[in-house]
mmCIF file of C-alpha atoms in Angstrom:
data_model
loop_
_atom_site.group_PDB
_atom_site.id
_atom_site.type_symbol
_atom_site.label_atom_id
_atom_site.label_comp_id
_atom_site.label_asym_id
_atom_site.label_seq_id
_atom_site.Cartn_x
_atom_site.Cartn_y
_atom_site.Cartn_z
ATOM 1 C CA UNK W 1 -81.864 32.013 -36.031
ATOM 2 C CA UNK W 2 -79.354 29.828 -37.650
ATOM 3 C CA UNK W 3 -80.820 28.396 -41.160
ATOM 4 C CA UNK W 4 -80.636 24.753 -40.216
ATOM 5 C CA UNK W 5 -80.972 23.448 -36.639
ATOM 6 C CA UNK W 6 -80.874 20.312 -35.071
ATOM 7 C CA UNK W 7 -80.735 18.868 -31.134
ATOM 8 C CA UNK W 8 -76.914 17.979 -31.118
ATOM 9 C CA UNK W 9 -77.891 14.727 -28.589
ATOM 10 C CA UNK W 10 -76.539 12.947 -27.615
ATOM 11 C CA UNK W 11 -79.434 10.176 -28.081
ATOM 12 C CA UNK W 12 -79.035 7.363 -25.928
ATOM 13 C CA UNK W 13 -80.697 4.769 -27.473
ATOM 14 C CA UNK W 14 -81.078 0.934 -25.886
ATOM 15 C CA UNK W 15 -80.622 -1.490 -28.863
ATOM 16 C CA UNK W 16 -84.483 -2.636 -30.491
ATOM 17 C CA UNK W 17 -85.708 0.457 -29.950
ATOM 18 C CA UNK W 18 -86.916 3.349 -32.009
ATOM 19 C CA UNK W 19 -85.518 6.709 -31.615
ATOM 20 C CA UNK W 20 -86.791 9.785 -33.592
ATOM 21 C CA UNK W 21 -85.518 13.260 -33.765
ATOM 22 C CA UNK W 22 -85.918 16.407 -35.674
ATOM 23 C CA UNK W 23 -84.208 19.421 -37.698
ATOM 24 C CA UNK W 24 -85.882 22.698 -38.615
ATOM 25 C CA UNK W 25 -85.075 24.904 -41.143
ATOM 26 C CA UNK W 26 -85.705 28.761 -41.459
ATOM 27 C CA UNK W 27 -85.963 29.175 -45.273
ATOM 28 C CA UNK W 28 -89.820 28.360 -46.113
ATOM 29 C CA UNK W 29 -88.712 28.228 -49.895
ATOM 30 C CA UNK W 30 -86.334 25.114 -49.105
ATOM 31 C CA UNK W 31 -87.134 22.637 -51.731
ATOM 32 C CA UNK W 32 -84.807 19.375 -51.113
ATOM 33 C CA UNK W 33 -84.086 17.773 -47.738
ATOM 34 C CA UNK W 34 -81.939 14.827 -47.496
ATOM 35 C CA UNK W 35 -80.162 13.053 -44.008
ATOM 36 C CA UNK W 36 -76.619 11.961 -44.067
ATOM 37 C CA UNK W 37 -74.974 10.113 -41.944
ATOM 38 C CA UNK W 38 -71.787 10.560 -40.442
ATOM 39 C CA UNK W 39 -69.616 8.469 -38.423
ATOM 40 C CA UNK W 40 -66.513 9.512 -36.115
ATOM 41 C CA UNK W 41 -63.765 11.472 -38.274
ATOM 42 C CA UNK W 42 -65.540 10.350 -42.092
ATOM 43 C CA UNK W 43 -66.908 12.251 -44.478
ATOM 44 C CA UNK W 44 -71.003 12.390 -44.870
ATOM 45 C CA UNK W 45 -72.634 10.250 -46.339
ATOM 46 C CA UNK W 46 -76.220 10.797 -47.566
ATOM 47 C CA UNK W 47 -78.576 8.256 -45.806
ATOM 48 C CA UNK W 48 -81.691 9.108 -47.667
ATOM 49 C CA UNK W 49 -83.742 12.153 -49.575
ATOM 50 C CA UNK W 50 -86.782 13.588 -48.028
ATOM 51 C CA UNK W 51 -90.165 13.665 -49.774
ATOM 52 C CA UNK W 52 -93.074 15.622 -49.419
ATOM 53 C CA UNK W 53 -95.285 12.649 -48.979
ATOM 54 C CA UNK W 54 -92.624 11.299 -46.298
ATOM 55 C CA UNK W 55 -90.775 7.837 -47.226
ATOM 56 C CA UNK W 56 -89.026 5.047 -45.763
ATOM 57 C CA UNK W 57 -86.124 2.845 -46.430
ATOM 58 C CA UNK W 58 -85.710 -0.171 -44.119
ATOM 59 C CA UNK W 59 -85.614 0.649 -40.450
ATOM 60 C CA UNK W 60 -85.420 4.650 -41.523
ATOM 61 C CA UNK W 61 -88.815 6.662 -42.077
ATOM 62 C CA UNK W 62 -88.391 10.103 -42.847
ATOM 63 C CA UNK W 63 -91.340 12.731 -42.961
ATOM 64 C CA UNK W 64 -91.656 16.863 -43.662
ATOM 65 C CA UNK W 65 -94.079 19.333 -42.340
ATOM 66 C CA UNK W 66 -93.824 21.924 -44.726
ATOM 67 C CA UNK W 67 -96.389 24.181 -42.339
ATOM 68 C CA UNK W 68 -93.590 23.870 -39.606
ATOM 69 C CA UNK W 69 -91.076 23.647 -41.525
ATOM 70 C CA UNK W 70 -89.090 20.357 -40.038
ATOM 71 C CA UNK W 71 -87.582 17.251 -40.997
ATOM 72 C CA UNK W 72 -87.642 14.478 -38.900
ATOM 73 C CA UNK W 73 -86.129 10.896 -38.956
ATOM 74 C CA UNK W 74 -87.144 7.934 -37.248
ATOM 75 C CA UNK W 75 -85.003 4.782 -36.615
ATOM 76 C CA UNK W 76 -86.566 1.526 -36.072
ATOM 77 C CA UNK W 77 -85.151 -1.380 -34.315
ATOM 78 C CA UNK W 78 -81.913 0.220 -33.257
ATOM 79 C CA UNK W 79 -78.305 -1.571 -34.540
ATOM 80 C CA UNK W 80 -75.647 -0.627 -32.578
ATOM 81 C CA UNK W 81 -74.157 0.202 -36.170
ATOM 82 C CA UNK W 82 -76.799 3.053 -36.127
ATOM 83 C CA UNK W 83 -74.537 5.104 -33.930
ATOM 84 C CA UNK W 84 -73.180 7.949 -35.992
ATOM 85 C CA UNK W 85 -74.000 12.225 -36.238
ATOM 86 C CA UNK W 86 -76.956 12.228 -38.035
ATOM 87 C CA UNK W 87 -76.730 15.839 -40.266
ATOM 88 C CA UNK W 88 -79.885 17.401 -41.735
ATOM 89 C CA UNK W 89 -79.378 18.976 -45.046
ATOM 90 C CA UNK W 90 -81.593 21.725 -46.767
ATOM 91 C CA UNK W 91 -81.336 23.665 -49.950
ATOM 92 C CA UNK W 92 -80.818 27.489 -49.784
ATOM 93 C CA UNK W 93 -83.207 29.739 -51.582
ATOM 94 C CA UNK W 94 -80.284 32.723 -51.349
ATOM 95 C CA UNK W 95 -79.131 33.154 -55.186
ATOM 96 C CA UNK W 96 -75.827 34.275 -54.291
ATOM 97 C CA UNK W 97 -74.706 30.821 -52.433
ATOM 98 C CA UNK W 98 -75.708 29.050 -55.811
ATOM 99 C CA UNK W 99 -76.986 25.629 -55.729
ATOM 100 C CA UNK W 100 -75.987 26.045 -51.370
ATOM 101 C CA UNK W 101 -76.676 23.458 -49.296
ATOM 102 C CA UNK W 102 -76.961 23.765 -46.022
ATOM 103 C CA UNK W 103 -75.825 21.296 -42.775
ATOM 104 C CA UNK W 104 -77.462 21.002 -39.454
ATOM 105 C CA UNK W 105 -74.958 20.901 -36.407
ATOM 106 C CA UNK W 106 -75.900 17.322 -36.311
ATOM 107 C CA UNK W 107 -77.497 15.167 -33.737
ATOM 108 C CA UNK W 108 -75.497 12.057 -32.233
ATOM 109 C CA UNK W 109 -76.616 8.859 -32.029
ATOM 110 C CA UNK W 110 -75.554 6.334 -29.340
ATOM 111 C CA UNK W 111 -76.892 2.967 -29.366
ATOM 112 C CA UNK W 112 -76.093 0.858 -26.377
ATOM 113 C CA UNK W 113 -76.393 -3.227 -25.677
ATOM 114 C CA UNK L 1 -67.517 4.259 -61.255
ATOM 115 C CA UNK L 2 -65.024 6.149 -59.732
ATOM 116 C CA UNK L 3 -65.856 8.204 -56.198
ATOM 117 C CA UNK L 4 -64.870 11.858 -54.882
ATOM 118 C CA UNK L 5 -61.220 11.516 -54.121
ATOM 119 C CA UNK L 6 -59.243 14.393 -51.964
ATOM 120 C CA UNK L 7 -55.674 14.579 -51.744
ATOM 121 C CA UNK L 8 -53.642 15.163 -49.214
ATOM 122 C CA UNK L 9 -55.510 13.280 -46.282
ATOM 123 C CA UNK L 10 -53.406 15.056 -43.667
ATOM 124 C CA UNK L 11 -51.865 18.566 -43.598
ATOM 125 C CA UNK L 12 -50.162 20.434 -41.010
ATOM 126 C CA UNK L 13 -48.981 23.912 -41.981
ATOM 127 C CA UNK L 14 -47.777 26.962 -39.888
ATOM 128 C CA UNK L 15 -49.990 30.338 -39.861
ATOM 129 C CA UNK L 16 -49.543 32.569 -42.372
ATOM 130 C CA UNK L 17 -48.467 29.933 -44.650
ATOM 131 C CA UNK L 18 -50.811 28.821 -48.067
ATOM 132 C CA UNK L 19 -52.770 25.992 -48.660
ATOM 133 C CA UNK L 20 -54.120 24.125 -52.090
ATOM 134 C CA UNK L 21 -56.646 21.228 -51.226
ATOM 135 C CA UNK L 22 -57.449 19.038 -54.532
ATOM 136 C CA UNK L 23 -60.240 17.157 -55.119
ATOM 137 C CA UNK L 24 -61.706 14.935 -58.119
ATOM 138 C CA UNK L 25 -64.947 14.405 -58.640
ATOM 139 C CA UNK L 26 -66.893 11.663 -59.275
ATOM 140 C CA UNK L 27 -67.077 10.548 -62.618
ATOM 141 C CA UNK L 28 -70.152 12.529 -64.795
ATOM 142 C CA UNK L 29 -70.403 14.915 -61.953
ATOM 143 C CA UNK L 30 -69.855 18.711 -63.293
ATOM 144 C CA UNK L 31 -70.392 20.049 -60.167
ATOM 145 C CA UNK L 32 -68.025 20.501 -57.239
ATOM 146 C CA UNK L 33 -68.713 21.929 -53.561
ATOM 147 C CA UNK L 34 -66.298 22.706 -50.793
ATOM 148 C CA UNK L 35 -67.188 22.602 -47.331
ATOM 149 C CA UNK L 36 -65.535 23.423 -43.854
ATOM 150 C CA UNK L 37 -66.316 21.082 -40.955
ATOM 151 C CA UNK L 38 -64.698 22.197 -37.602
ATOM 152 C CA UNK L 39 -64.540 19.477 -34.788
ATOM 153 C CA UNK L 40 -67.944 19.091 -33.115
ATOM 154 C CA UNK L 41 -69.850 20.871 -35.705
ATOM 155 C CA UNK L 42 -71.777 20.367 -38.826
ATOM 156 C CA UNK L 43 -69.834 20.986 -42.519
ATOM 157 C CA UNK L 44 -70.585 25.270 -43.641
ATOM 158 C CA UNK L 45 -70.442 25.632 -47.504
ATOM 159 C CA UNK L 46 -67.251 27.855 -48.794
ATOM 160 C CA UNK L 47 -68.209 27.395 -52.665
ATOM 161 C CA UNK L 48 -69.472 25.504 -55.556
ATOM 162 C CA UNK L 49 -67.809 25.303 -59.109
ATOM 163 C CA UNK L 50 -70.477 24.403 -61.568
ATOM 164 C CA UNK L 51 -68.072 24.212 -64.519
ATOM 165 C CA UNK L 52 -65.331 25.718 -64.300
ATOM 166 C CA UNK L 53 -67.233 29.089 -63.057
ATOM 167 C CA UNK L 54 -67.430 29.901 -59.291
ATOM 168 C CA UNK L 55 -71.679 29.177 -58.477
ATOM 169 C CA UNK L 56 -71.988 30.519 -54.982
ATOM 170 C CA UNK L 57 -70.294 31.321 -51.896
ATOM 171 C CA UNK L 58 -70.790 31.231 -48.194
ATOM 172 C CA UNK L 59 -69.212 33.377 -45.717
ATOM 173 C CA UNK L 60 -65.597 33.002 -46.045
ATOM 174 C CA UNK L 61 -63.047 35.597 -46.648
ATOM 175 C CA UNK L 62 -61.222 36.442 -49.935
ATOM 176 C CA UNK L 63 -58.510 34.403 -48.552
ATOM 177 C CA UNK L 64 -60.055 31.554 -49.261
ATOM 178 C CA UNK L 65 -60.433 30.698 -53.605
ATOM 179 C CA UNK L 66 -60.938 28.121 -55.871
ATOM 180 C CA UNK L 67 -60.808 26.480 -58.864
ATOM 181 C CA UNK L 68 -62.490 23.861 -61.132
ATOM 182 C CA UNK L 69 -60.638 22.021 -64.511
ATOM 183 C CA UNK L 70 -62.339 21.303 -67.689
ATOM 184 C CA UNK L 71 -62.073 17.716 -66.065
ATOM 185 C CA UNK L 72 -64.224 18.725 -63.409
ATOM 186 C CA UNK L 73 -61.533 18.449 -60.729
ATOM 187 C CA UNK L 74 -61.279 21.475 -58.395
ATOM 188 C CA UNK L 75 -58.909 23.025 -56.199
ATOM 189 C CA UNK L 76 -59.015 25.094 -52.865
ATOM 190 C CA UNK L 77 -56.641 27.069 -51.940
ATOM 191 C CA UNK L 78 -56.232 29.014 -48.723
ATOM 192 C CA UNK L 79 -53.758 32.217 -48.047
ATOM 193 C CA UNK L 80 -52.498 33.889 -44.917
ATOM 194 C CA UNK L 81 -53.683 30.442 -42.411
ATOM 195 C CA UNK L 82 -54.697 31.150 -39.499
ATOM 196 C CA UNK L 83 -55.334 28.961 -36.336
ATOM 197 C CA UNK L 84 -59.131 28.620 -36.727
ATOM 198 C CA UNK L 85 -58.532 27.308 -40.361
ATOM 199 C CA UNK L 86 -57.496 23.855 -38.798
ATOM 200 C CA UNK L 87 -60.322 21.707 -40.137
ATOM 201 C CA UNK L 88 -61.328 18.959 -42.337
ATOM 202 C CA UNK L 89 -61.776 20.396 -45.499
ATOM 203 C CA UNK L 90 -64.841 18.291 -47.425
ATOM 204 C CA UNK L 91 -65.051 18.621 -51.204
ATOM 205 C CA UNK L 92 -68.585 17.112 -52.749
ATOM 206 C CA UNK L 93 -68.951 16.844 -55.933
ATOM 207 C CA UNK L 94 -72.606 16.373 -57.801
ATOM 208 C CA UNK L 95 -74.714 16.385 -61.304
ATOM 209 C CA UNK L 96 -76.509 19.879 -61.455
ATOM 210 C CA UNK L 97 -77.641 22.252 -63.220
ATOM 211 C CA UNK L 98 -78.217 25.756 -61.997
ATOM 212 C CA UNK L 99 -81.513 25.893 -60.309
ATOM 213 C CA UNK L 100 -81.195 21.800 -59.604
ATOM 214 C CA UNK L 101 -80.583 20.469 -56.239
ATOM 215 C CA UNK L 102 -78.868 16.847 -56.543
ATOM 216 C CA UNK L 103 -77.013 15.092 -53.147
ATOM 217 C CA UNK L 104 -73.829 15.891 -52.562
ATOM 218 C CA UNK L 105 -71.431 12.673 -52.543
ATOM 219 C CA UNK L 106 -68.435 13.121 -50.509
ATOM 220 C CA UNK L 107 -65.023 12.589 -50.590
ATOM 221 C CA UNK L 108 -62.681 11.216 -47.838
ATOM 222 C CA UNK L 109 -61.648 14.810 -46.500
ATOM 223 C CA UNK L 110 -58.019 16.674 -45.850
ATOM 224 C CA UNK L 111 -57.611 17.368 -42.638
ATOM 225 C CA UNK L 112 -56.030 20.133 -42.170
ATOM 226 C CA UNK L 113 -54.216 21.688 -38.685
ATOM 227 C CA UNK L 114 -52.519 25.365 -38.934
ATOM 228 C CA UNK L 115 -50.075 25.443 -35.715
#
């Protein structure tokens, strides 16, 4: 089982409306989750940390079931400037890989007019 | 405040040949992170400097080292390419401590292709 998974899409989303996905993660002792965002042939960039109590930030709600161990992220009111890879990130709990952090395959976005 | 910078953008090398990737970090980060994204697929950690000493590493061959400056700035260098090196080569850099888990910020990438 690969530590971080994710659907790689792609999501075909209609513009206005809400698209949600998920990422699991194999290490129960994962502490920090964040979502970046990345867009065609750019680095990452991080979108937004994950809380235990869940949070949101705009159009972007993000929640964690620790008993199930996903992440999920929901988009609200779709831009068509929403289209990117969306990449799940986890922390490691192996002490030889350090501070690791570990990247989902990524699931791709595709809103449409 | 000054962001992760990489230098070169774009590398093509032959196989066999050696490789050194540079990357700054951003400023009051101590912590640098190298990561290998291959076309299609999500970035896979090589190693994190937490200064100056090497703080982890995923599974890449000895081929594959680093460095980090009392600057911060790091350096990857790869030996012996081969064709499955041909990447975009991600350094992050972030402010840690060992046992801390911070976001990575990202520089612009080298891209690299081994022909």
């Amino acid at each position: 089982r690969k530590e971080v998974e994710q659907d790689p899409g792609p999501f075909n989303v209609p513009e206005g409306a809400t698209v949600a996905f998920n990422c699991t993660y194999s290490n129960s002792a994962s502490q920090s989750f964040f979502w970046y965002r990345q867009d065609c042939r750019k680095e990452p960039k991080l979108l937004m940390s994950v809380y235990s109590s869940g949070n949101e930030d705009g159009r972007f709600t993000a929640q964690l079931n620790r008993a199930s161990q996903y992440i999920s992220l929901l988009i609200r009111d779709s831009k068509l400037s929403d289209s990117a890879t969306y990449l799940c990130v986890v922390n490691g709990d192996d002490k030889a890989a350090g501070n690791k952090l570990t990247f989902g395959g990524g699931t791709r976005v595709l809103v449409k007019p | 405040e000054t962001g992760v910078t990489q230098s070169p953008t774009h590398l093509i090398k032959t196989r066999g040949q050696q490789v050194t990737l540079r990357c700054s970090s951003q400023s009051g980060h101590n912590t640098v992170s190298w990561y290998q994204q291959a076309l299609g697929q999500g970035p896979q950690f090589i190693f994190q400097y937490y200064r100056e000493e090497e703080n982890g590493r995923g599974n890449f061959p000895p081929r594959f080292s680093g460095l980090q400056f009392p600057n911060y700035s790091s350096e990857l260098n790869v030996n012996a390419l081969e064709l499955d090196d041909s990447a975009l080569y991600l350094c992050a850099s972030s402010l840690d401590g060992l046992g801390s888990f911070s976001p990575l910020h990202f520089g612009n990438g080298t891209r690299l292709t081994v022909t």
